[in-house]
Structure formats: structure tokens, C-alpha cells
Coordinates of C-alpha atoms and ligand atoms in Angstrom, one line a residue:
M1 CA -28.7 19.9 -12.4
Q2 CA -30.0 17.8 -9.6
D3 CA -31.8 19.5 -6.6
R4 CA -31.3 18.3 -3.0
D5 CA -32.0 19.8 0.3
A6 CA -28.4 18.9 1.4
I7 CA -25.2 17.6 -0.1
V8 CA -22.6 15.8 2.1
I9 CA -19.1 15.6 0.7
G10 CA -17.4 12.4 1.7
A11 CA -18.7 9.0 2.7
G12 CA -16.3 8.2 5.5
F13 CA -17.6 7.6 9.0
A14 CA -18.7 11.2 9.5
G15 CA -20.3 11.5 6.1
M16 CA -22.2 8.3 6.4
Y17 CA -23.7 9.3 9.7
M18 CA -24.5 12.9 8.4
L19 CA -26.3 11.4 5.5
H20 CA -28.3 9.1 7.8
S21 CA -29.1 11.9 10.2
L22 CA -30.3 14.4 7.5
R23 CA -32.5 11.7 5.9
Q24 CA -34.0 11.1 9.4
L25 CA -35.0 14.8 9.3
G26 CA -36.9 14.1 6.1
L27 CA -34.5 16.0 3.9
S28 CA -33.4 14.9 0.5
V29 CA -29.7 14.3 0.7
S30 CA -26.9 12.9 -1.5
A31 CA -23.3 12.2 -0.4
I32 CA -20.6 12.5 -3.0
E33 CA -17.6 10.3 -2.5
R34 CA -14.3 10.2 -4.4
G35 CA -13.6 6.5 -3.6
S36 CA -15.4 3.5 -5.0
G37 CA -16.7 2.6 -1.6
V38 CA -17.5 3.9 1.8
G39 CA -15.0 4.2 4.8
G40 CA -13.0 7.3 3.9
V41 CA -9.5 7.1 5.3
W42 CA -10.0 3.4 5.9
H43 CA -10.9 2.9 2.2
W44 CA -7.6 4.3 1.1
N45 CA -5.1 3.5 3.9
R46 CA -4.8 -0.3 3.1
Y47 CA -1.1 -0.5 3.8
P48 CA 0.2 -3.6 5.6
G49 CA -0.3 -3.3 9.3
A50 CA -2.8 -0.5 9.1
R51 CA -4.9 -0.5 12.3
C52 CA -6.7 2.0 14.5
D53 CA -4.9 3.3 17.6
V54 CA -8.1 3.7 19.5
E55 CA -9.7 0.5 20.9
S56 CA -12.4 -0.9 18.5
M57 CA -15.2 -1.0 21.1
S58 CA -14.6 2.7 21.5
Y59 CA -13.7 3.5 17.8
S60 CA -17.2 2.7 16.5
Y61 CA -20.6 4.4 16.2
S62 CA -22.6 4.9 19.3
F63 CA -25.7 6.2 17.7
S64 CA -27.4 2.8 17.3
E65 CA -27.6 0.4 20.2
E66 CA -28.6 -2.4 17.9
L67 CA -25.6 -1.8 15.7
E68 CA -23.2 -1.7 18.6
Q69 CA -24.7 -4.9 20.1
E70 CA -24.7 -6.9 16.9
W71 CA -21.2 -6.0 15.6
V72 CA -18.3 -8.2 16.8
W73 CA -14.8 -6.7 16.8
P74 CA -12.2 -9.5 16.6
H75 CA -9.3 -7.5 18.1
R76 CA -8.8 -5.0 20.9
Y77 CA -7.4 -2.6 18.2
A78 CA -9.2 -3.2 14.9
M79 CA -7.2 -3.8 11.7
Q80 CA -8.1 -1.8 8.6
P81 CA -9.9 -4.7 6.8
D82 CA -12.2 -5.1 9.8
I83 CA -12.9 -1.4 10.0
L84 CA -13.7 -1.3 6.3
R85 CA -16.0 -4.4 6.7
Y86 CA -17.7 -2.5 9.5
A87 CA -18.2 0.7 7.4
N88 CA -19.7 -1.5 4.6
H89 CA -22.0 -3.2 7.1
V90 CA -23.2 0.2 8.3
A91 CA -23.8 1.3 4.7
D92 CA -25.9 -1.8 4.1
R93 CA -27.7 -1.8 7.4
F94 CA -28.9 1.8 7.0
E95 CA -29.3 1.6 3.2
L96 CA -27.0 4.5 2.7
R97 CA -25.6 3.5 -0.7
R98 CA -28.7 4.5 -2.6
D99 CA -27.9 8.1 -1.7
I100 CA -24.2 8.0 -2.3
V101 CA -22.6 9.0 -5.6
F102 CA -19.3 7.1 -5.7
N103 CA -16.2 7.7 -7.8
A104 CA -17.0 11.4 -8.0
T105 CA -14.6 14.1 -6.9
V106 CA -16.2 17.5 -6.0
A107 CA -14.2 20.1 -7.9
K108 CA -16.3 23.2 -7.0
A109 CA -18.9 24.4 -4.5
E110 CA -20.2 27.9 -5.1
Y111 CA -22.8 29.8 -3.1
D112 CA -25.5 31.6 -5.0
E113 CA -26.5 34.6 -2.8
T114 CA -29.6 35.3 -4.8
E115 CA -31.1 31.8 -4.7
L116 CA -29.5 31.0 -1.3
R117 CA -28.3 27.7 -2.8
W118 CA -25.0 26.0 -3.0
L119 CA -24.0 24.7 -6.5
V120 CA -21.8 21.7 -6.2
S121 CA -20.0 20.3 -9.3
T122 CA -18.0 17.2 -9.7
D123 CA -15.0 16.6 -12.0
A124 CA -17.3 14.4 -14.2
G125 CA -19.5 17.5 -14.8
E126 CA -22.4 16.5 -12.6
T127 CA -24.0 19.5 -10.8
F128 CA -26.1 19.5 -7.7
R129 CA -28.0 22.4 -6.2
C130 CA -28.7 22.3 -2.4
R131 CA -29.6 24.5 0.6
Y132 CA -27.1 22.9 3.0
L133 CA -23.6 21.8 2.3
V134 CA -21.7 19.6 4.7
M135 CA -18.0 19.0 4.3
A136 CA -17.2 15.5 5.7
T137 CA -13.9 15.5 3.8
G138 CA -11.8 14.2 6.7
C139 CA -8.7 15.6 8.4
L140 CA -6.2 13.1 7.0
S141 CA -7.4 12.5 3.4
V142 CA -5.0 14.2 1.1
P143 CA -1.7 12.2 0.9
K144 CA 1.5 14.3 1.0
V145 CA 4.0 13.3 -1.6
P146 CA 7.3 14.9 -0.7
D147 CA 9.1 17.1 -3.0
L148 CA 12.1 14.8 -3.7
T149 CA 14.4 15.6 -6.6
G150 CA 14.2 12.9 -9.2
L151 CA 11.2 11.0 -7.9
E152 CA 9.8 10.7 -11.4
R153 CA 13.0 9.0 -12.5
F154 CA 12.6 6.0 -10.2
R155 CA 12.0 2.8 -12.3
G156 CA 10.6 0.7 -9.5
R157 CA 7.2 1.0 -7.9
V158 CA 6.4 3.9 -5.6
L159 CA 3.7 3.3 -3.1
H160 CA 2.1 5.8 -0.7
T161 CA 0.7 4.4 2.5
A162 CA -2.4 6.6 2.2
D163 CA -3.1 5.6 -1.4
W164 CA -2.3 1.9 -1.2
P165 CA -3.4 -0.4 -4.1
A166 CA -6.5 -2.3 -3.3
E167 CA -4.9 -5.5 -4.6
G168 CA -2.0 -5.1 -2.1
H169 CA 1.7 -5.5 -2.9
D170 CA 3.9 -8.5 -2.6
F171 CA 7.2 -7.5 -1.1
S172 CA 8.6 -11.1 -1.1
G173 CA 12.2 -11.2 -2.4
Q174 CA 12.3 -7.4 -2.8
T175 CA 14.6 -4.8 -1.5
V176 CA 12.5 -1.9 -0.2
G177 CA 13.3 1.7 0.7
L178 CA 10.8 3.4 3.1
I179 CA 10.6 7.1 3.9
G180 CA 8.7 8.3 6.9
T181 CA 8.4 7.2 10.5
G182 CA 5.0 8.5 11.7
S183 CA 2.1 6.3 12.5
S184 CA 1.8 4.8 9.0
G185 CA 5.6 4.0 8.8
I186 CA 5.7 2.6 12.3
Q187 CA 2.7 0.3 11.6
S188 CA 3.9 -0.9 8.2
I189 CA 7.6 -1.3 8.8
P190 CA 7.3 -4.5 10.9
I191 CA 5.1 -6.2 8.3
I192 CA 7.1 -5.1 5.3
A193 CA 10.3 -6.3 7.1
S194 CA 8.8 -9.7 7.6
Q195 CA 8.0 -10.0 3.9
A196 CA 10.8 -8.3 2.1
K197 CA 14.4 -9.5 1.5
Q198 CA 15.8 -6.2 2.7
L199 CA 14.2 -3.0 4.1
R200 CA 16.0 0.3 4.5
V201 CA 14.2 2.9 6.5
F202 CA 15.0 6.6 5.9
Q203 CA 14.2 8.5 9.1
R204 CA 14.1 12.2 9.3
T205 CA 12.5 12.5 12.8
A206 CA 12.6 9.8 15.4
N207 CA 9.1 9.3 16.9
Y208 CA 7.7 8.3 20.3
S209 CA 5.7 5.1 20.0
I210 CA 4.0 3.0 22.7
P211 CA 3.2 -0.6 22.2
A212 CA -0.5 -1.4 21.5
W213 CA -0.3 -4.8 23.1
N214 CA -3.0 -5.8 20.7
S215 CA -4.7 -9.1 21.1
P216 CA -7.9 -10.9 20.1
L217 CA -10.8 -9.5 22.1
P218 CA -12.1 -12.4 24.2
A219 CA -15.8 -13.1 23.9
E220 CA -16.4 -12.6 27.7
Q221 CA -14.7 -9.3 27.7
E222 CA -16.6 -8.2 24.7
A223 CA -19.9 -9.2 26.3
E224 CA -19.0 -7.4 29.5
L225 CA -18.2 -4.2 27.5
K226 CA -21.5 -4.5 25.6
R227 CA -23.4 -4.8 28.8
K228 CA -21.9 -1.6 30.0
Y229 CA -21.9 0.1 26.7
R230 CA -24.2 3.0 27.5
A231 CA -22.2 4.0 30.5
L232 CA -18.9 3.6 28.6
R233 CA -20.2 5.8 25.8
Q234 CA -21.3 8.4 28.3
K235 CA -17.8 8.3 29.9
A236 CA -16.2 8.8 26.5
R237 CA -18.4 11.9 26.0
E238 CA -17.2 13.3 29.3
S239 CA -13.6 12.7 28.7
Y240 CA -10.7 14.7 27.3
A241 CA -10.0 12.4 24.4
G242 CA -13.5 11.2 23.6
D243 CA -12.6 7.7 24.7
Y244 CA -13.8 5.6 27.6
A245 CA -10.3 4.6 28.7
D246 CA -9.5 5.8 32.2
E247 CA -7.9 9.3 32.3
Y248 CA -6.2 9.5 35.7
Y249 CA -4.4 12.8 35.3
T250 CA -1.8 12.2 38.0
S251 CA 0.8 14.9 37.9
V252 CA 4.2 13.4 37.1
L253 CA 6.0 16.1 39.2
D254 CA 3.9 15.2 42.3
L255 CA 5.2 11.6 42.2
S256 CA 8.5 10.5 43.9
P257 CA 11.0 9.0 41.4
A258 CA 10.1 5.5 42.5
E259 CA 6.4 6.1 42.2
R260 CA 6.9 7.7 38.9
E261 CA 8.6 4.6 37.5
V262 CA 5.8 2.4 38.8
Q263 CA 3.2 4.7 37.1
F264 CA 5.1 5.1 33.9
E265 CA 5.5 1.3 33.7
K266 CA 1.8 0.7 34.5
R267 CA 0.6 3.1 31.8
W268 CA 3.1 1.8 29.3
R269 CA 1.8 -1.7 29.9
E270 CA -1.7 -0.5 29.4
G271 CA -0.4 0.6 26.0
G272 CA -1.1 3.3 23.4
F273 CA -2.7 6.6 24.5
N274 CA -3.1 5.3 28.1
Y275 CA 0.4 6.4 28.5
Q276 CA -0.1 10.0 27.3
Y277 CA -3.5 10.6 28.9
A278 CA -2.6 9.4 32.3
F279 CA -0.7 12.5 33.4
A280 CA -2.0 16.0 33.9
D281 CA 1.3 17.8 33.3
V282 CA 3.0 15.9 30.5
M283 CA 1.7 18.2 27.8
V284 CA 2.1 21.5 29.7
D285 CA 5.3 21.2 31.8
E286 CA 8.6 20.5 30.1
R287 CA 10.1 18.9 33.2
A288 CA 7.2 16.4 33.4
N289 CA 7.4 15.8 29.7
D290 CA 11.2 15.2 29.8
L291 CA 10.6 12.5 32.4
A292 CA 7.9 10.8 30.4
A293 CA 10.0 11.1 27.3
E294 CA 13.1 9.6 28.9
F295 CA 11.1 6.6 30.1
V296 CA 10.1 5.9 26.5
R297 CA 13.7 6.4 25.3
N298 CA 14.9 3.9 27.9
K299 CA 12.4 1.4 26.6
I300 CA 13.8 1.9 23.1
R301 CA 17.3 1.4 24.4
A302 CA 16.3 -1.8 26.2
T303 CA 14.6 -3.1 23.1
V304 CA 17.0 -2.3 20.3
K305 CA 20.1 -4.4 20.6
N306 CA 22.5 -2.2 18.6
P307 CA 23.1 0.9 20.8
R308 CA 24.0 3.1 17.7
V309 CA 20.6 2.2 16.1
A310 CA 18.8 2.7 19.4
E311 CA 20.1 6.2 19.7
I312 CA 19.0 7.0 16.1
L313 CA 15.5 5.8 17.1
C314 CA 15.3 7.8 20.3
P315 CA 13.3 11.0 19.8
K316 CA 15.2 13.9 21.3
D317 CA 14.3 17.0 19.3
H318 CA 10.6 17.5 20.3
P319 CA 8.5 16.9 23.4
F320 CA 6.8 13.6 24.0
G321 CA 3.3 13.7 22.4
S322 CA 3.8 17.0 20.6
K323 CA 3.7 15.1 17.4
R324 CA 0.9 12.6 17.3
L325 CA 1.8 9.7 19.4
C326 CA 2.4 6.4 17.5
V327 CA 1.0 3.1 18.7
D328 CA 2.8 0.1 17.4
T329 CA 3.2 -3.7 17.3
D330 CA 6.9 -4.8 17.4
Y331 CA 8.2 -1.6 15.8
F332 CA 11.4 -1.1 17.7
E333 CA 12.0 -4.9 17.8
T334 CA 12.0 -4.9 14.0
Y335 CA 15.4 -3.1 14.1
N336 CA 16.9 -6.2 15.6
R337 CA 16.2 -8.1 12.3
E338 CA 19.2 -8.7 10.1
N339 CA 17.3 -7.5 7.0
V340 CA 16.4 -4.1 8.4
T341 CA 18.7 -1.0 8.4
I342 CA 18.0 2.6 9.2
V343 CA 19.5 5.8 7.7
D344 CA 19.3 9.0 9.8
I345 CA 18.6 11.5 7.0
K346 CA 19.1 14.4 9.4
V347 CA 22.7 13.4 9.5
D348 CA 23.0 12.0 6.0
P349 CA 20.3 13.8 3.9
I350 CA 18.7 12.5 0.8
V351 CA 20.1 14.3 -2.2
E352 CA 18.0 12.8 -4.9
I353 CA 16.0 9.8 -6.1
T354 CA 17.7 7.9 -8.9
E355 CA 16.5 5.3 -11.4
S356 CA 17.3 2.5 -9.0
G357 CA 17.0 4.0 -5.5
L358 CA 18.2 7.1 -3.9
C359 CA 21.4 9.0 -3.1
T360 CA 22.2 10.4 0.3
N361 CA 25.4 12.5 0.9
D362 CA 27.2 9.3 1.9
G363 CA 26.3 7.2 -1.2
E364 CA 23.7 5.3 -3.1
H365 CA 21.0 3.0 -1.7
R366 CA 19.4 0.7 -4.3
F367 CA 15.9 -0.8 -3.9
D368 CA 13.0 -2.3 -6.0
T369 CA 10.2 -0.5 -4.3
L370 CA 9.9 2.8 -2.6
V371 CA 7.3 3.3 0.1
L372 CA 6.3 6.8 1.0
A373 CA 4.9 6.9 4.5
T374 CA 5.0 10.7 4.4
G375 CA 1.6 11.7 5.7
F376 CA -1.0 14.1 4.7
D377 CA -1.8 17.7 4.0
A378 CA -3.8 17.5 7.2
M379 CA -7.0 19.2 8.3
T380 CA -7.3 21.9 5.6
G381 CA -5.9 19.8 2.6
A382 CA -9.2 18.3 1.5
L383 CA -11.1 21.5 2.0
N384 CA -8.6 23.6 0.1
A385 CA -8.5 21.1 -2.7
I386 CA -12.1 22.1 -3.6
D387 CA -12.8 25.5 -5.2
I388 CA -15.2 26.6 -2.4
R389 CA -16.7 30.0 -3.0
G390 CA -18.9 31.8 -0.5
R391 CA -20.4 35.3 -0.5
R392 CA -19.3 37.5 -3.3
G393 CA -17.2 34.6 -4.8
A394 CA -14.7 34.7 -1.9
L395 CA -12.5 31.6 -2.0
L396 CA -12.1 29.7 1.2
K397 CA -8.6 28.7 0.4
E398 CA -7.7 32.4 0.0
Q399 CA -9.5 33.3 3.2
W400 CA -7.4 30.6 5.0
R401 CA -4.1 31.6 3.4
D402 CA -2.8 32.7 6.8
G403 CA -4.3 29.7 8.5
P404 CA -7.8 28.3 8.9
R405 CA -10.4 30.3 10.9
S406 CA -13.8 29.0 11.8
Y407 CA -16.4 29.3 14.5
L408 CA -16.5 26.2 16.7
G409 CA -14.6 24.4 13.9
V410 CA -17.9 23.8 12.3
A411 CA -18.8 27.0 10.4
V412 CA -17.0 29.7 8.5
A413 CA -18.1 33.4 8.2
G414 CA -18.9 34.2 4.6
F415 CA -19.9 30.7 3.8
P416 CA -23.6 30.4 4.8
N417 CA -25.4 27.1 5.3
M418 CA -22.0 25.3 5.0
F419 CA -20.7 23.1 7.8
T420 CA -17.3 21.4 8.3
I421 CA -17.3 18.2 10.3
T422 CA -14.2 17.9 12.5
G423 CA -12.9 21.1 10.9
P424 CA -9.9 23.1 12.2
G425 CA -10.7 24.7 15.5
S426 CA -12.5 21.6 16.8
P427 CA -10.9 18.7 18.8
S428 CA -11.0 16.4 15.8
V429 CA -7.7 14.6 15.6
L430 CA -7.0 15.0 19.3
A431 CA -10.1 13.0 20.1
N432 CA -11.6 9.7 19.1
M433 CA -12.5 10.6 15.5
I434 CA -15.7 8.6 15.3
L435 CA -17.1 10.2 18.4
A436 CA -15.9 13.7 17.3
G437 CA -17.7 13.1 14.0
E438 CA -20.9 12.0 15.8
Q439 CA -20.9 15.0 18.1
H440 CA -20.6 17.3 15.1
V441 CA -23.2 15.4 13.0
E442 CA -25.7 15.6 15.9
W443 CA -25.0 19.3 16.5
I444 CA -25.3 20.2 12.8
A445 CA -28.4 18.1 12.3
S446 CA -30.1 19.8 15.3
F447 CA -29.1 23.2 13.9
I448 CA -30.6 22.3 10.5
A449 CA -33.7 21.0 12.2
H450 CA -34.0 24.3 14.1
A451 CA -33.6 26.3 10.9
E452 CA -36.2 24.2 9.1
A453 CA -38.7 24.5 12.0
N454 CA -38.2 28.3 12.2
G455 CA -38.2 29.0 8.5
L456 CA -34.6 30.2 8.5
R457 CA -33.1 30.3 5.1
E458 CA -29.6 31.4 5.9
I459 CA -27.4 30.6 8.9
E460 CA -23.9 31.8 9.0
A461 CA -21.1 32.3 11.6
K462 CA -20.5 35.9 12.5
S463 CA -16.9 37.1 11.9
E464 CA -16.6 38.4 15.5
A465 CA -17.6 35.0 16.9
Q466 CA -15.1 33.4 14.5
E467 CA -12.3 35.7 15.5
D468 CA -12.9 35.2 19.2
W469 CA -13.0 31.4 18.7
A470 CA -9.8 31.3 16.5
R471 CA -8.0 33.5 19.1
M472 CA -9.0 31.2 21.9
V473 CA -8.0 28.0 20.0
T474 CA -4.5 29.5 19.3
E475 CA -4.1 30.9 22.9
S476 CA -5.0 27.5 24.4
A477 CA -2.6 25.7 22.2
A478 CA 0.2 28.1 23.0
K479 CA 0.0 27.1 26.7
T480 CA 0.8 23.5 25.8
L481 CA 3.9 21.8 24.5
Y482 CA 2.0 20.8 21.3
V483 CA 3.3 23.9 19.7
K484 CA 7.0 22.9 20.2
A485 CA 7.2 20.4 17.4
N486 CA 7.2 20.7 13.6
S487 CA 4.0 18.6 13.4
W488 CA 1.2 18.3 10.9
Y489 CA -1.1 19.7 13.7
L490 CA 0.7 23.0 12.9
G491 CA 0.9 22.5 9.1
A492 CA 4.6 22.3 9.4
N493 CA 4.9 19.2 7.2
V494 CA 3.7 21.1 4.1
P495 CA 6.2 23.6 2.8
G496 CA 4.6 27.1 2.5
K497 CA 1.6 26.2 4.7
A498 CA 0.7 28.7 7.3
R499 CA 2.0 27.7 10.7
I500 CA -1.0 27.7 13.0
F501 CA -2.1 25.1 15.6
M502 CA -5.3 23.7 14.0
P503 CA -7.0 21.4 16.6
Y504 CA -8.8 22.6 19.7
V505 CA -6.7 21.4 22.7
D506 CA -8.9 22.0 25.7
G507 CA -10.6 18.6 25.5
F508 CA -13.5 16.9 23.9
Q509 CA -15.9 17.3 26.9
V510 CA -15.2 21.0 27.3
Y511 CA -15.7 21.6 23.6
A512 CA -18.9 19.6 23.4
H513 CA -20.2 21.6 26.3
A514 CA -19.4 24.9 24.5
C515 CA -21.3 23.7 21.5
E516 CA -24.3 22.8 23.6
E517 CA -24.2 26.2 25.2
V518 CA -24.2 27.9 21.8
A519 CA -27.2 25.8 20.8
K520 CA -29.1 26.5 24.1
S521 CA -28.5 30.2 23.7
G522 CA -30.4 30.2 20.4
Y523 CA -27.1 29.8 18.4
R524 CA -25.1 32.7 19.7
G525 CA -22.5 33.8 17.3
F526 CA -24.6 32.9 14.2
R527 CA -26.5 35.3 12.0
M528 CA -29.8 33.7 11.0
G529 CA -32.5 34.9 8.7
Ligands
LIG601 P1 3.1 11.7 9.6 O1 2.8 11.4 11.0 O2 3.0 13.0 9.0 O3 4.5 11.1 9.3 C1 5.1 11.3 8.1 C2 6.6 10.9 8.2 O4 7.2 11.2 6.9 C3 7.4 11.6 9.2 O5 8.3 10.8 9.8 C4 8.0 12.7 8.4 O6 9.2 13.2 9.0 C5 8.3 12.0 7.1 N1 8.5 12.8 6.0 C6 7.6 13.6 5.4 N2 8.2 14.3 4.4 C7 9.5 13.9 4.3 C8 10.5 14.2 3.5 N3 10.4 15.1 2.5 N4 11.7 13.6 3.7 C9 11.8 12.7 4.7 N5 10.9 12.4 5.5 C10 9.7 12.9 5.3 O7 2.1 10.8 8.6 P2 1.5 9.4 8.9 O8 2.4 8.4 9.5 O9 0.8 8.9 7.7 O10 0.4 9.7 10.0 C11 -0.4 10.8 10.0 C12 -1.5 10.7 11.0 O11 -2.5 9.8 10.5 C13 -1.1 10.1 12.3 O12 -0.4 11.0 13.1 C14 -2.4 9.7 12.8 O13 -3.2 10.7 13.3 C15 -3.1 9.1 11.6 N6 -2.8 7.7 11.5 C16 -3.3 7.0 12.4 C17 -3.1 5.6 12.4 C18 -3.7 4.8 13.4 O14 -3.1 4.1 14.1 N7 -5.0 4.9 13.6 C19 -2.3 5.1 11.4 C20 -1.7 5.9 10.5 C21 -2.0 7.2 10.5 P3 9.2 14.5 9.9 O15 8.5 14.0 11.2 O16 10.6 14.9 10.0 O17 8.3 15.5 9.2

């Protein structure tokens, strides 16, 4: 049994900063990490084409001016190897590794109400005892392997985008089947297509995707951004999405048809989320959303030469942006290649996986390698994978059977001295995840500092505060079009998972302000003693 003041579970970007911040408070801390290295989602998601859909200068830590000045991002949108290099640099720079236990999966965390301690045990049998427990387990860290009949029979290799082999995979000369057209599929398809002999994509839901227009980041532009960094970071903190990109919030319906086309085209040329976050009414008004969606569909029709394939690729069954928007490089162009075909499995469903490929209703498709770009058990998956027991042995997973409930997305009633970074009920995946993590880490560290300074031994969300918060999160989401898609935001991609909209939709800046108000009020909504 090893004693620590705090244990942080996970050494991704949030976990690393939490470890650093708690050490700064003078506490003894260890982070426990399942992987062999730091970086979390960027450690595992090594699939070809993996890159961030938030610009690198924004998707990076803001807590250290020296760090942000010394690091050089080679591209506007960073590729996974660069992000992982950055995570490793941070770990070295702040000497984090000495307090990280790698290759250890936390199996159980149990609160001892008599000793006011958490007992945290790993699958290797190591046990830690701590006063504070911080879950930095990530929102997208448990890969979802679909329940496909016969999957175990397949004789070729099965690769999941979220658990990609560190040594990579050589597709040259191979025939490849790929299931899934979310962000991971959309990013990997163009690269796999350029390497493989043949690629067949099995698409269940067509997705909206906006080009990234990625390019190297010119040195002068980088220097200019670095000169303005403090102001840009502040702008990000005051934005909806936690990013410093301009958020104009023009209303689509206030524009004339001609002006609309100009604005859509402008935002589309800016790329990625600039298109979604430019308009005030796109996520709340179906008419505005239809117009934004049709513009994207027309771009697909103009790009994909085969009109039948273009129509398969045009999303028509959910509002634009209601599933997480994808940001791509040459995704739709890839379907103009001779070696790429698509099967619409809503029309021609997969019946079973066979030894040499898969059968749909219409026949057999043979391939050497099957790529599953099928996503994650998002937001609650990593928390529910741990046997977390709070007061009177209550199991978190059981408490969340009908959907996760938390106060501020950061604390759960019945689980004292435990915090969740970017937990359900916080902006998390709707914001720049590094900034969302930083905001939580700073808030949690201040709360712990307050507890330490005031001799508080237990801090715990009150159930009434939690219920009010959960109701507000659900009601806010219900006013938007986010709830109109079968998305992972709602848990709809995992059979049997409760359908509840998990992220906080009112914006990063509104949320951060609410957290500050709670702190200023002396932590309203928390029981402390
Ligand atoms: P995803 O968005 O959940 O997409 C999974 C895909 O697999 C969907 O097309 C889904 O179809 C399909 N699928 C799942 N189960 C299936 C089944 N049984 N049969 C057929 N198709 C099935 O997962 P993801 O692409 O890994 O992305 C998840 C999130 O990770 C993203 O939304 C994003 O937030 C993050 N991410 C970000 C980046 C980045 O650019 N920074 C890159 C990758 C991922 P349905 O839509 O019909 O369910």
C-alpha cells in the first residue's frame, strides 16, 4: 500500500497538467496510466492520417508562457506524431515521468468513509491510498468494437483506429475493408486508399465534413501568433468553443440568398469548425441548419464525380453538426479514385463477417485487412470501466445507469474528494479539449488548495445541486438540434446505453463563468467538512 495525497488516473493532457498543478501545491501525487507513455488519446490513436481538428497553436497548453514560446508546431493542424512529441516534451520539461506509473490499469477505486481515503488498485495488484482522486480518464478513450456476427472468424488482421499498433501497418498491395465514417474513418480513408490496392468503405451514416485546408505553418505567421499569444488565449477563454478562431454568429436566416452563399463559401474556405461556429442559428433553427447542410451537400456533389456515389456520401438523415463535425483532407476526393468503392450498409446491411471478408445482403466482399473506425464508448466509458465505489459502497456505474449525473461535470454526489476532468455535464468535447482540461485542472487545484488551507477533510457535491445542474444541462441541449441525431454525444452508438445528452451546450465561456461563481460563493453546492 502506497500513500499519496492525490492520485490522478490518466496521463493524457489533462492528467499531466493535473499532476503538475497538484505538485505545485506541495502535495504528493502519482498519476496512473494504462499506456506505456504519456499523451492519452494521442498515444493510442496512431492510425494513418490522425490529426487534430483544432489548430495547433490553439490546441496546446496555455499555462506556461515559456512552453508556448519555445514549442514549434510544423502545421496549422498538428498530426498525431507531432502532438505525441509535444506531450513527451511536456513530460520531460516538467519532469512528470517520475510521478507517473505506466502500463498500469486502475481496476478499482473505493472510498473508505472511516479513514476518508480513496483506495485505488491496479490490475497488477498495486494499491494506493489517497485523500483526493482525480479522474483524467478522457472522453474518448474506450474503443467501441461493434457487435458484428462472426468477427472472431476473420482470418486477416483487424485494426481499430483507436488502438492502432505502434509499429504501424503496411497496406501496400492489400485489399482493405473499412467500417465507419466518423472523424477517424474520414481522416484515415484517404491515406489508406493511397497505400492499398483496393479499399472498400462500409458506410452506415454519411457524415458532414469540412476541409481542413491544412498546410505548413509559416514561420512569420507562427511568430505573429506567438507575439499575440496572451490575447489569443484570453479570447479563447471568452469564446463558445474554447478556441481563438473568430466566432461571428451571423444568423443565416438574416442573410439574403446571395449573401448567404458568400458567407457559407467564406467560412467553408476558412475550413473546419469555422464553418459551424460562424452562424448563430445553425444549431438551433432547422431552416438555418438545412441551408448550411445543403451547401455542404452541394460541395460533395461538386467534388465526387460519380453522382450515385455522391448521393451515398451526402448526409441527409441528421442535422448538420448534430453529430460531431468532421474535418478532412481530400476525403470526398478519395472516392474519385479507381481503387476505392463504397457500400451503403443502410441499404445493403452487413449480415456477418466471414473468414475472408464480410457478407452483406447483396453478396460477399473479400479483403485482407479489416479496419474498424467505429468510435468510442464516449464520455462515461472510461469511468464506468473502473469499479468506482463511493459512500456505502455505491457503484458509480450503477448510479449512472440511467445516464451520468454530476455537479458542474466535475464532481458526483456520494463520491467525496473525487473529481472528473471534462466529465459529462461539462463542455468537454464541444470545446477545445486542452483548454477545457486546463480550466478544470485549475478549478480543481484551487478547490483542493482551499480545502487544504481550511482544514477541510471532505468535499462533496450535494445531490440537490447535482440534480439542478443535470436538469439544466439536459434542458439546454433539448433547445438545440444536437439532440436530433443518433450520436455518441447521446450515447446512441453503444447498444443499451442510456440516451442522455452528455456535454454542456451553452458554451465554454458561460460554463467557466459558472464555475468561477461557484468558487467565489465559497463553493455553493458542495458539502464541506
Ligand atoms: P465516431 O464518430 O463514433 O464514428 C464511428 C463510425 O463507425 C460511424 O460512422 C458509425 O456509424 C460507424 N459504426 C459504428 N458501429 C457500427 C456498426 N456496428 N456497423 C456499421 N458502422 C458502425 O468515431 P470516430 O470517428 O472514432 O470519432 C469519434 C470522435 O473522436 C470524433 O467525433 C471526434 O470528437 C474525436 N476524433 C477527433 C479527431 C480529430 O480530428 N481531432 C479524429 C478522430 C476522432 P453511425 O454514425 O451510423 O453510428
